[in-house]
CSV table of N, CA, C and O in Angstrom, one decimal:
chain,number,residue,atom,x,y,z
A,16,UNK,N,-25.6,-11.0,85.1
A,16,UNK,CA,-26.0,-9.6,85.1
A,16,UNK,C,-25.4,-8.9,83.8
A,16,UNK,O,-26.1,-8.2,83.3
A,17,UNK,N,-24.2,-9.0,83.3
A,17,UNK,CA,-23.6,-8.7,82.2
A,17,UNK,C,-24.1,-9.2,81.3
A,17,UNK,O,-24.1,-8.2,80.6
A,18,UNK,N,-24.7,-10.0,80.7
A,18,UNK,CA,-25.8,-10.5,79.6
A,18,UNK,C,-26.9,-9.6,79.5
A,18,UNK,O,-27.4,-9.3,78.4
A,19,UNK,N,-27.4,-9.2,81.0
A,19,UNK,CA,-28.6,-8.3,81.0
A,19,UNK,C,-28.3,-6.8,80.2
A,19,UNK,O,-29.2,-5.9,80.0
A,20,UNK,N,-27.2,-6.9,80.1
A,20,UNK,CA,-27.0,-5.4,79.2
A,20,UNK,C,-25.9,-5.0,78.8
A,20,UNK,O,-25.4,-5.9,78.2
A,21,UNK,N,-25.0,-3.7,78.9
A,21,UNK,CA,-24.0,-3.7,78.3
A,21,UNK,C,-22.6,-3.5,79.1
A,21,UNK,O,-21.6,-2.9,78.8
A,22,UNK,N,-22.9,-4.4,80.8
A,22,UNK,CA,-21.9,-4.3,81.3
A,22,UNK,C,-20.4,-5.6,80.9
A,22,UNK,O,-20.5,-6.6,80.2
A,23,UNK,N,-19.3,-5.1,81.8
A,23,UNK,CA,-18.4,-6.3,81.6
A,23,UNK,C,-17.7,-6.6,82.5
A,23,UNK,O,-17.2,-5.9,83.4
A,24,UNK,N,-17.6,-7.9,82.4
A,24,UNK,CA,-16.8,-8.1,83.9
A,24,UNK,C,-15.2,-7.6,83.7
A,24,UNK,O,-14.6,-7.6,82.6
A,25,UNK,N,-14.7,-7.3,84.8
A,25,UNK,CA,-13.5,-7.0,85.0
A,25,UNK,C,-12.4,-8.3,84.5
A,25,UNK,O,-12.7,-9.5,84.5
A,26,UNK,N,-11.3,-7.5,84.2
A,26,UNK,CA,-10.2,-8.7,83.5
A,26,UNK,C,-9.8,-8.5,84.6
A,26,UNK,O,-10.2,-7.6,85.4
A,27,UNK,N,-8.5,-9.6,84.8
A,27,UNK,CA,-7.3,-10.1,86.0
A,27,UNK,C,-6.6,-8.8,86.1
A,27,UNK,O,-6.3,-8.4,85.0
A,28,UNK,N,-6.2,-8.0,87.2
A,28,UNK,CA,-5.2,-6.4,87.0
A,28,UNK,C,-3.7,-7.1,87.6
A,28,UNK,O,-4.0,-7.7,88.6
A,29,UNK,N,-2.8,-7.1,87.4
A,29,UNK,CA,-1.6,-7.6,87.7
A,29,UNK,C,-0.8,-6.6,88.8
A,29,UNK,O,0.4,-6.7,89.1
A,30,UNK,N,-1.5,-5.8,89.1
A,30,UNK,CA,-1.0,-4.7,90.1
A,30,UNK,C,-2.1,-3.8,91.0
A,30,UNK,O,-3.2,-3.3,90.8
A,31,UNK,N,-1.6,-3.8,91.6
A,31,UNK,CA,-2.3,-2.1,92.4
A,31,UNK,C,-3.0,-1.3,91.6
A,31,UNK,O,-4.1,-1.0,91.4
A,32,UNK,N,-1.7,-1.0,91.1
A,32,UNK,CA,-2.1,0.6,89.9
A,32,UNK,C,-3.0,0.2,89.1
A,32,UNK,O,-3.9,1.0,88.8
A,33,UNK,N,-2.7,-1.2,88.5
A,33,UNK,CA,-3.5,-1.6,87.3
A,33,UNK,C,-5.4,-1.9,87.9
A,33,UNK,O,-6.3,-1.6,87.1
A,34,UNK,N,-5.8,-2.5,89.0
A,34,UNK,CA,-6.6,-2.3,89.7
A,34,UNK,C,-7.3,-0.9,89.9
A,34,UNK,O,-8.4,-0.5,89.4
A,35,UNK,N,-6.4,-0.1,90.6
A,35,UNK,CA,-6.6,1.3,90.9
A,35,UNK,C,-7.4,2.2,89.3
A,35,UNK,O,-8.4,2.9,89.2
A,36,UNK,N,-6.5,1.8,88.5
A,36,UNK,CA,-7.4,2.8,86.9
A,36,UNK,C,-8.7,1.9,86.7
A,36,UNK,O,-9.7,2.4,86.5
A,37,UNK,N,-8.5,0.3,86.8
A,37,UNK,CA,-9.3,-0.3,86.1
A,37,UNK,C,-11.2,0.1,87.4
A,37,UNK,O,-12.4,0.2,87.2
A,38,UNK,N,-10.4,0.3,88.6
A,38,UNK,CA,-11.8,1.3,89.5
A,38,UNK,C,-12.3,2.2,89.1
A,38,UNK,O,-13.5,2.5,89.2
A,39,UNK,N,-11.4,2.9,88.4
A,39,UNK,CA,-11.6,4.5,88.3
A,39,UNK,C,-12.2,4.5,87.0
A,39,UNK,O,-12.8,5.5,86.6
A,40,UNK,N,-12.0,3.4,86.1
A,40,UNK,CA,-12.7,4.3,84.8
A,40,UNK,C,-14.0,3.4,84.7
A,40,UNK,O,-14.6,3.4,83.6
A,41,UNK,N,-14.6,2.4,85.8
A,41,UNK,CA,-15.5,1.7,85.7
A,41,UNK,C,-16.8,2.6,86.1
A,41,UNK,O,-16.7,3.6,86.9
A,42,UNK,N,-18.1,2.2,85.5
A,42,UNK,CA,-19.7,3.5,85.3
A,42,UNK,C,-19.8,3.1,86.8
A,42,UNK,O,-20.2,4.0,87.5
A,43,UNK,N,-19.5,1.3,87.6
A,43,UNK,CA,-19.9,0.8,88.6
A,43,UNK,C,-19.6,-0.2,88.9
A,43,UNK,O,-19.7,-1.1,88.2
A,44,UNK,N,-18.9,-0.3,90.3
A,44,UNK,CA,-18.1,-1.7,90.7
A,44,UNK,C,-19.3,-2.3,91.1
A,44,UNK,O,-20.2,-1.5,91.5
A,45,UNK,N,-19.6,-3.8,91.1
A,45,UNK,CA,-20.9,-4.9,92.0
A,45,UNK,C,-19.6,-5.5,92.3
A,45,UNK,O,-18.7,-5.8,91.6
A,46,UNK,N,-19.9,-5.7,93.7
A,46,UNK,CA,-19.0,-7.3,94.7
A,46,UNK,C,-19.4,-7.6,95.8
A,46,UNK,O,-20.6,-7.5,96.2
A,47,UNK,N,-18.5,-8.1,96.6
A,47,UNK,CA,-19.0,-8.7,97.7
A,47,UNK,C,-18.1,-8.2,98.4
A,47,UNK,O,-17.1,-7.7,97.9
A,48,UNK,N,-18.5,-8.2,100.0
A,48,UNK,CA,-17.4,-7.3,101.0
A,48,UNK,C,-16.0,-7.8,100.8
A,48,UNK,O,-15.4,-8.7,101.3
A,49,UNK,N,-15.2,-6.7,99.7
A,49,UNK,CA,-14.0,-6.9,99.5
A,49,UNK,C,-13.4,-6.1,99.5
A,49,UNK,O,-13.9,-5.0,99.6
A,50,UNK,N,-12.1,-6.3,99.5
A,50,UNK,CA,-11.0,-5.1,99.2
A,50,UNK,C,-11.4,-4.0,98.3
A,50,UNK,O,-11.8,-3.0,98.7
A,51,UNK,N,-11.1,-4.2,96.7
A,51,UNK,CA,-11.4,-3.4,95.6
A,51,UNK,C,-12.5,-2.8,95.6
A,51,UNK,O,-12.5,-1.6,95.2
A,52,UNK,N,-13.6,-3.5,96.2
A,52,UNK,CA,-15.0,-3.1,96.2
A,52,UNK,C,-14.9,-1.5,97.1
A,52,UNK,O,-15.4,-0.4,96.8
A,53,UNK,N,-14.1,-2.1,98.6
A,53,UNK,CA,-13.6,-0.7,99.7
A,53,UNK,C,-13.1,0.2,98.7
A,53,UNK,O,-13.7,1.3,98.5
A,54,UNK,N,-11.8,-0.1,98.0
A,54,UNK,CA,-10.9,0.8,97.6
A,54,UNK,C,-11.8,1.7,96.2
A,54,UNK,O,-11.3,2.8,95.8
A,55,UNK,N,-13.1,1.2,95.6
A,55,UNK,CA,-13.5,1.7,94.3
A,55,UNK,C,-14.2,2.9,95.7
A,55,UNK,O,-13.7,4.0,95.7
A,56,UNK,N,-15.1,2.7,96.5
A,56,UNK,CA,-15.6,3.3,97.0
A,56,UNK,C,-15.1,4.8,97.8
A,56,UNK,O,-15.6,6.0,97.9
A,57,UNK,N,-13.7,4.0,98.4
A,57,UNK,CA,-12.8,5.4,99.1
A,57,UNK,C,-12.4,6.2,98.0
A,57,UNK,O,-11.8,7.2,98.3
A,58,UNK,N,-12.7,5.8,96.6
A,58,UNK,CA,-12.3,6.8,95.9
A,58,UNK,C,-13.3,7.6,95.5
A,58,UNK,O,-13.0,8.7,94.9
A,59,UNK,N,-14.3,7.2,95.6
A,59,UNK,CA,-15.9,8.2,95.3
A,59,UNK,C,-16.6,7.9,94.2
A,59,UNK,O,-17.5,8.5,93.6
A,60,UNK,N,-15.8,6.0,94.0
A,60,UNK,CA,-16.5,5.7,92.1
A,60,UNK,C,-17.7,5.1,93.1
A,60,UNK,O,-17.5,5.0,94.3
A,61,UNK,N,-19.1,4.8,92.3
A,61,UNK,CA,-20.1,3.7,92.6
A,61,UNK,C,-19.9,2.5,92.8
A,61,UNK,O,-19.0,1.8,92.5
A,62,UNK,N,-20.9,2.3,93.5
A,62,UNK,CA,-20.1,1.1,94.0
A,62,UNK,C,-21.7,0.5,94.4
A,62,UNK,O,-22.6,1.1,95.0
A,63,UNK,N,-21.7,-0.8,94.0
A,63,UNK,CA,-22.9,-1.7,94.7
A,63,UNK,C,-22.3,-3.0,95.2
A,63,UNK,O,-21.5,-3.7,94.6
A,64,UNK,N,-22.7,-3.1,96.7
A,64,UNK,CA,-21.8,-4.1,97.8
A,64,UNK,C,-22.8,-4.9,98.2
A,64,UNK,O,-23.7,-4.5,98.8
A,65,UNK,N,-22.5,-6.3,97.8
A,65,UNK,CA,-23.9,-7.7,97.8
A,65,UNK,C,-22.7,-8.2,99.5
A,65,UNK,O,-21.6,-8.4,99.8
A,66,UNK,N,-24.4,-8.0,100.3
A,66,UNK,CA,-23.8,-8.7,101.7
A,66,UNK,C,-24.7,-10.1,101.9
A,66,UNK,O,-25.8,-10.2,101.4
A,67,UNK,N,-24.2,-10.9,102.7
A,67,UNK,CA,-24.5,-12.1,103.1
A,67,UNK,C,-24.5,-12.5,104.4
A,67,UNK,O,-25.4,-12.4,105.2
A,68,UNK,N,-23.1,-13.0,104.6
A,68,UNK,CA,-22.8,-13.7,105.9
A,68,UNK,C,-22.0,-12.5,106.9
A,68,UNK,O,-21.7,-12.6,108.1
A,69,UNK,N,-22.0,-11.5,106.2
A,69,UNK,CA,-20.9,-10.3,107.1
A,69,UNK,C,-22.6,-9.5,107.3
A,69,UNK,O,-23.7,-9.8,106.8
A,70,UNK,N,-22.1,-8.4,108.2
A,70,UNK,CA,-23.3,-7.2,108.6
A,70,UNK,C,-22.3,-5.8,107.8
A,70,UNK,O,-21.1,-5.3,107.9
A,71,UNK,N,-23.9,-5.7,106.8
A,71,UNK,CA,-23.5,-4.5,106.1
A,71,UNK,C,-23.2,-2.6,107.1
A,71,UNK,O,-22.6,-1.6,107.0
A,72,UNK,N,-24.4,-3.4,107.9
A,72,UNK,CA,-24.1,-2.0,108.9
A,72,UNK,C,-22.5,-1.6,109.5
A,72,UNK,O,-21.9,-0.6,109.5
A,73,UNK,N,-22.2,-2.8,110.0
A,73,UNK,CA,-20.7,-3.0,110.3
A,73,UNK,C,-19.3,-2.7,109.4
A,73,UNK,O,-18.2,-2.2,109.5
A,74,UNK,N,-20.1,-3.3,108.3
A,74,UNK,CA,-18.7,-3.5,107.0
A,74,UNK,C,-19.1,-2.5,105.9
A,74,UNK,O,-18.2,-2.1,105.3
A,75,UNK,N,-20.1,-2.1,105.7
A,75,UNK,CA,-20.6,-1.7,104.3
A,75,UNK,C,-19.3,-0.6,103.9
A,75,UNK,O,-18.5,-0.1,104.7
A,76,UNK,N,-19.3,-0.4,102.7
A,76,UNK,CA,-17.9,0.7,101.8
A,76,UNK,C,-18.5,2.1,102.6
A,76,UNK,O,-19.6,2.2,103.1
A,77,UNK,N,-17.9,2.9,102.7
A,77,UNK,CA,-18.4,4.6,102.7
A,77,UNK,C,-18.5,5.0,101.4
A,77,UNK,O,-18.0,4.5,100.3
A,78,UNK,N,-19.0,5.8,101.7
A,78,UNK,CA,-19.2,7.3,100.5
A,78,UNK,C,-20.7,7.2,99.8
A,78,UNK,O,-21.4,6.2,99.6
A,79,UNK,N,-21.3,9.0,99.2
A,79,UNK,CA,-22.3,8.7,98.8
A,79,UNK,C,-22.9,8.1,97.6
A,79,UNK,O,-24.1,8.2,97.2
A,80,UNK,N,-22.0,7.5,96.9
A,80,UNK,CA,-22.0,6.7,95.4
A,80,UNK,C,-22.3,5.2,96.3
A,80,UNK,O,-23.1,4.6,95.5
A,81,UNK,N,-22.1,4.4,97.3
A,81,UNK,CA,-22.2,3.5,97.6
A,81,UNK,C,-23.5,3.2,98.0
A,81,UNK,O,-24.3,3.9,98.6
A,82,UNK,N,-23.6,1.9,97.5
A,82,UNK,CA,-25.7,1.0,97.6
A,82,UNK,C,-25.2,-0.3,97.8
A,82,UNK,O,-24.7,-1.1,97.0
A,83,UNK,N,-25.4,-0.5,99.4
A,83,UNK,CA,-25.8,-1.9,99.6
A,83,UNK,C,-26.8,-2.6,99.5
A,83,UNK,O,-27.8,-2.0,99.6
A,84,UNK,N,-27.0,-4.1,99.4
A,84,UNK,CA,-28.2,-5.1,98.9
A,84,UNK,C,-27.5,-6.2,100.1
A,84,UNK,O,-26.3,-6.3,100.3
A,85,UNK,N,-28.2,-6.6,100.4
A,85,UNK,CA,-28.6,-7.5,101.5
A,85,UNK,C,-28.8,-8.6,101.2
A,85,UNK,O,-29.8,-8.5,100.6
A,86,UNK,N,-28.3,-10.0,101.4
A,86,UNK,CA,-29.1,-11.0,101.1
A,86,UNK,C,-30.4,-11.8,102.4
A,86,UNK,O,-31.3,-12.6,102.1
A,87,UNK,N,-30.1,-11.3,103.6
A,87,UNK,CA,-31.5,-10.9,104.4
A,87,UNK,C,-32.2,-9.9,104.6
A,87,UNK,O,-31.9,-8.8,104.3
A,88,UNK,N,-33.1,-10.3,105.1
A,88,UNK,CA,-34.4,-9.4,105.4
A,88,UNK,C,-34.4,-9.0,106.4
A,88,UNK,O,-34.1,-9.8,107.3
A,89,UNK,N,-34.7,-7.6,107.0
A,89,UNK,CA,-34.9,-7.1,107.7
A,89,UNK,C,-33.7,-7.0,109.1
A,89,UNK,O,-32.5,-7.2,108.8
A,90,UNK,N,-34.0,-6.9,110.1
A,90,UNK,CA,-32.5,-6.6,111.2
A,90,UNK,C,-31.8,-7.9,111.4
A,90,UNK,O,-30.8,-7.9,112.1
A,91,UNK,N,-32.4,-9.2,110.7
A,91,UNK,CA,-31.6,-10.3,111.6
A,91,UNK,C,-30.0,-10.5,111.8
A,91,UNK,O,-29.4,-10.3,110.8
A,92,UNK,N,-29.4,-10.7,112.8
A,92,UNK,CA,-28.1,-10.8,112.6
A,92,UNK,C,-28.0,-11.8,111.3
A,92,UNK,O,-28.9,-12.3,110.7
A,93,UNK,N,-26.5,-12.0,110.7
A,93,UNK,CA,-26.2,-12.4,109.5
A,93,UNK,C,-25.5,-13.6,110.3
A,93,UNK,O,-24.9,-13.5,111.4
A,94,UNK,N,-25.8,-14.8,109.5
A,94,UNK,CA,-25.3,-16.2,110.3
A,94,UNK,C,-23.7,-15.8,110.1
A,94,UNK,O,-23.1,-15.0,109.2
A,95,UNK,N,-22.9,-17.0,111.5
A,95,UNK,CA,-21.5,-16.4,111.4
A,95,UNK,C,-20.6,-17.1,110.3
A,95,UNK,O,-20.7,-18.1,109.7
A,96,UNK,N,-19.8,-16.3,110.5
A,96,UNK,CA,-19.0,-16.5,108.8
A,96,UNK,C,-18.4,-17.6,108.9
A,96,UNK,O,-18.1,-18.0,110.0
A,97,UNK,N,-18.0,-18.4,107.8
A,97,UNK,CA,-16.9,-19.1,107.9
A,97,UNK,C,-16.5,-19.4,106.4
A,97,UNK,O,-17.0,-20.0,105.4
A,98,UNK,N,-15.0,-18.4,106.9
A,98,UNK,CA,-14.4,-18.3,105.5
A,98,UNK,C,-13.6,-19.3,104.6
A,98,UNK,O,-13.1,-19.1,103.5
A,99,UNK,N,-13.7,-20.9,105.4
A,99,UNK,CA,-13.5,-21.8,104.7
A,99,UNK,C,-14.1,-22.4,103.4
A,99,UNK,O,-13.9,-23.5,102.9
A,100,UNK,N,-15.1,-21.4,103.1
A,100,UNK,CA,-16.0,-22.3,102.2
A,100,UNK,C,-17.0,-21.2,102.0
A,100,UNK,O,-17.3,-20.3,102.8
A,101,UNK,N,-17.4,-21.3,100.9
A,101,UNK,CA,-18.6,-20.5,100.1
A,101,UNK,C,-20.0,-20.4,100.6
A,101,UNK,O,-20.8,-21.3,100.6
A,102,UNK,N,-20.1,-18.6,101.2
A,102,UNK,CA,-21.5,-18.2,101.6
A,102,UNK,C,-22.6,-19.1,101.2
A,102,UNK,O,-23.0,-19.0,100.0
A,103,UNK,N,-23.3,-19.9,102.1
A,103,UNK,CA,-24.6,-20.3,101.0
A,103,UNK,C,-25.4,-19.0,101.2
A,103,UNK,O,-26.3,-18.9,100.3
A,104,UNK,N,-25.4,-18.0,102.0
A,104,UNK,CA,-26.5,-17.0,102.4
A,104,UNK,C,-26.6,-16.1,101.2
A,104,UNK,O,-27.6,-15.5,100.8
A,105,UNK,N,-25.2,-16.2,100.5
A,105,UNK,CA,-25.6,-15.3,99.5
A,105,UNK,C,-26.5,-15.6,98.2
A,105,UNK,O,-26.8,-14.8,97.4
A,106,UNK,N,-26.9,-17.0,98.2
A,106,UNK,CA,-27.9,-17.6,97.2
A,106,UNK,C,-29.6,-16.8,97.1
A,106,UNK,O,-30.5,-16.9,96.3
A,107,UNK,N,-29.3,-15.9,98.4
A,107,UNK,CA,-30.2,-15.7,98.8
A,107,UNK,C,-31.0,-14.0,97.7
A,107,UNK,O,-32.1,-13.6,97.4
A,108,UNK,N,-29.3,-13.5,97.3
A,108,UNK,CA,-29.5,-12.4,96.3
A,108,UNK,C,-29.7,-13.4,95.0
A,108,UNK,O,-29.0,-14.3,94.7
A,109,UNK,N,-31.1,-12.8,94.4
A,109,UNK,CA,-31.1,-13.1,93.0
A,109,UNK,C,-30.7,-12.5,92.3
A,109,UNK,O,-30.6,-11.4,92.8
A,110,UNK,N,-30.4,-12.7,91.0
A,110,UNK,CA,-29.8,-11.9,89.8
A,110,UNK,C,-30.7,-10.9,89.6
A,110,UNK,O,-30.2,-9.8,89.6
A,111,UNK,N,-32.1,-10.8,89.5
A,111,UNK,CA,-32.8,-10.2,89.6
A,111,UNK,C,-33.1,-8.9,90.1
A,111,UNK,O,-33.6,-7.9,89.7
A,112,UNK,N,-32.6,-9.2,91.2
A,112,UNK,CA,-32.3,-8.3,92.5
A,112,UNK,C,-31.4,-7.3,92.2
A,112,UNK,O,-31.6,-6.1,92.1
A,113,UNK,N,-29.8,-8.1,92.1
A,113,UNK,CA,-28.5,-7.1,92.1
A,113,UNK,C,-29.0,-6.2,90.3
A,113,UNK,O,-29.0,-5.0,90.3
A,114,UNK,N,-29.3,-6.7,89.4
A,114,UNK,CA,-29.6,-5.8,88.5
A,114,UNK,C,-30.4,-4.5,88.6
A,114,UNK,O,-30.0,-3.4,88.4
A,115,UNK,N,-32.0,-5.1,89.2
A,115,UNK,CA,-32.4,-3.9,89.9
A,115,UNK,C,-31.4,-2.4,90.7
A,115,UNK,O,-31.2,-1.2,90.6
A,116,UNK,N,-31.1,-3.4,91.3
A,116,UNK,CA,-30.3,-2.3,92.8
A,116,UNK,C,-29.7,-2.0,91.7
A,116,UNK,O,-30.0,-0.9,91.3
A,117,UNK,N,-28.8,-2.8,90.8
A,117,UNK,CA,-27.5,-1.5,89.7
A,117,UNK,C,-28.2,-0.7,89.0
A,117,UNK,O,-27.7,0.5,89.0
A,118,UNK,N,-29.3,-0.9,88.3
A,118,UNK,CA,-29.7,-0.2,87.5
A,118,UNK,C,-30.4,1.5,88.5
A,118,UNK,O,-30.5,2.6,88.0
A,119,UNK,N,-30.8,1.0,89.6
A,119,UNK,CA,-31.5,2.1,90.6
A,119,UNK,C,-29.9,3.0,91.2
A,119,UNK,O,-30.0,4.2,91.7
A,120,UNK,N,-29.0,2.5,91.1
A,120,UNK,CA,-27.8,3.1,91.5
A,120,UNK,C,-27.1,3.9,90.4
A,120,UNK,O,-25.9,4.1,90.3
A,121,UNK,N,-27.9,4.3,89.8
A,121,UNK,CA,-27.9,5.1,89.0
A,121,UNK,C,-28.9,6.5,89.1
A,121,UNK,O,-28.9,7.4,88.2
């Protein structure tokens, strides 16, 4: 997605604080149901949240800058998690897709 234009991925923040500015001066956080992703959103920055194996309806970030993408279709429940090992459900978002939704999140 960063190739697709002139975004960048986030460097390593060695702290809280250093996290906390590196949310705050970003145009738009993309992640997956995480921490930073929650914390960019409780602060009112944008935020695009890729769900998979969790239910966005359940987990999704608050606030009106926040746009969830789905990697199913329609109501199905989301197969159950297991945090031992890497979502395959999320194979299900294409690059294609999350650029879309970022660029529309705007």
């Amino acid at each position: 997605i960063a190739a697709e234009g002139t975004a960048t991925l986030a460097p390593a923040t060695p702290s809280l604080d250093h996290l906390m500015a590196l949310l705050d001066t970003a145009q738009l956080t993309i992640g997956t149901d995480s921490g930073p992703l929650h914390l960019a959103a409780l602060r009112g920055n944008r935020v695009l949240a890729m769900y998979g194996p969790t239910d966005p309806v359940r987990f999704a970030p608050p606030g009106p800058r926040a746009t969830t993408i789905r990697a199913q279709s329609g109501d199905a429940e989301p197969p159950k998690r297991d945090r031992s090992r890497r979502a395959d459900s999320m194979d299900a978002l294409l690059p294609e897709q999350v650029y879309a939704a970022a660029l529309a999140a705007f």
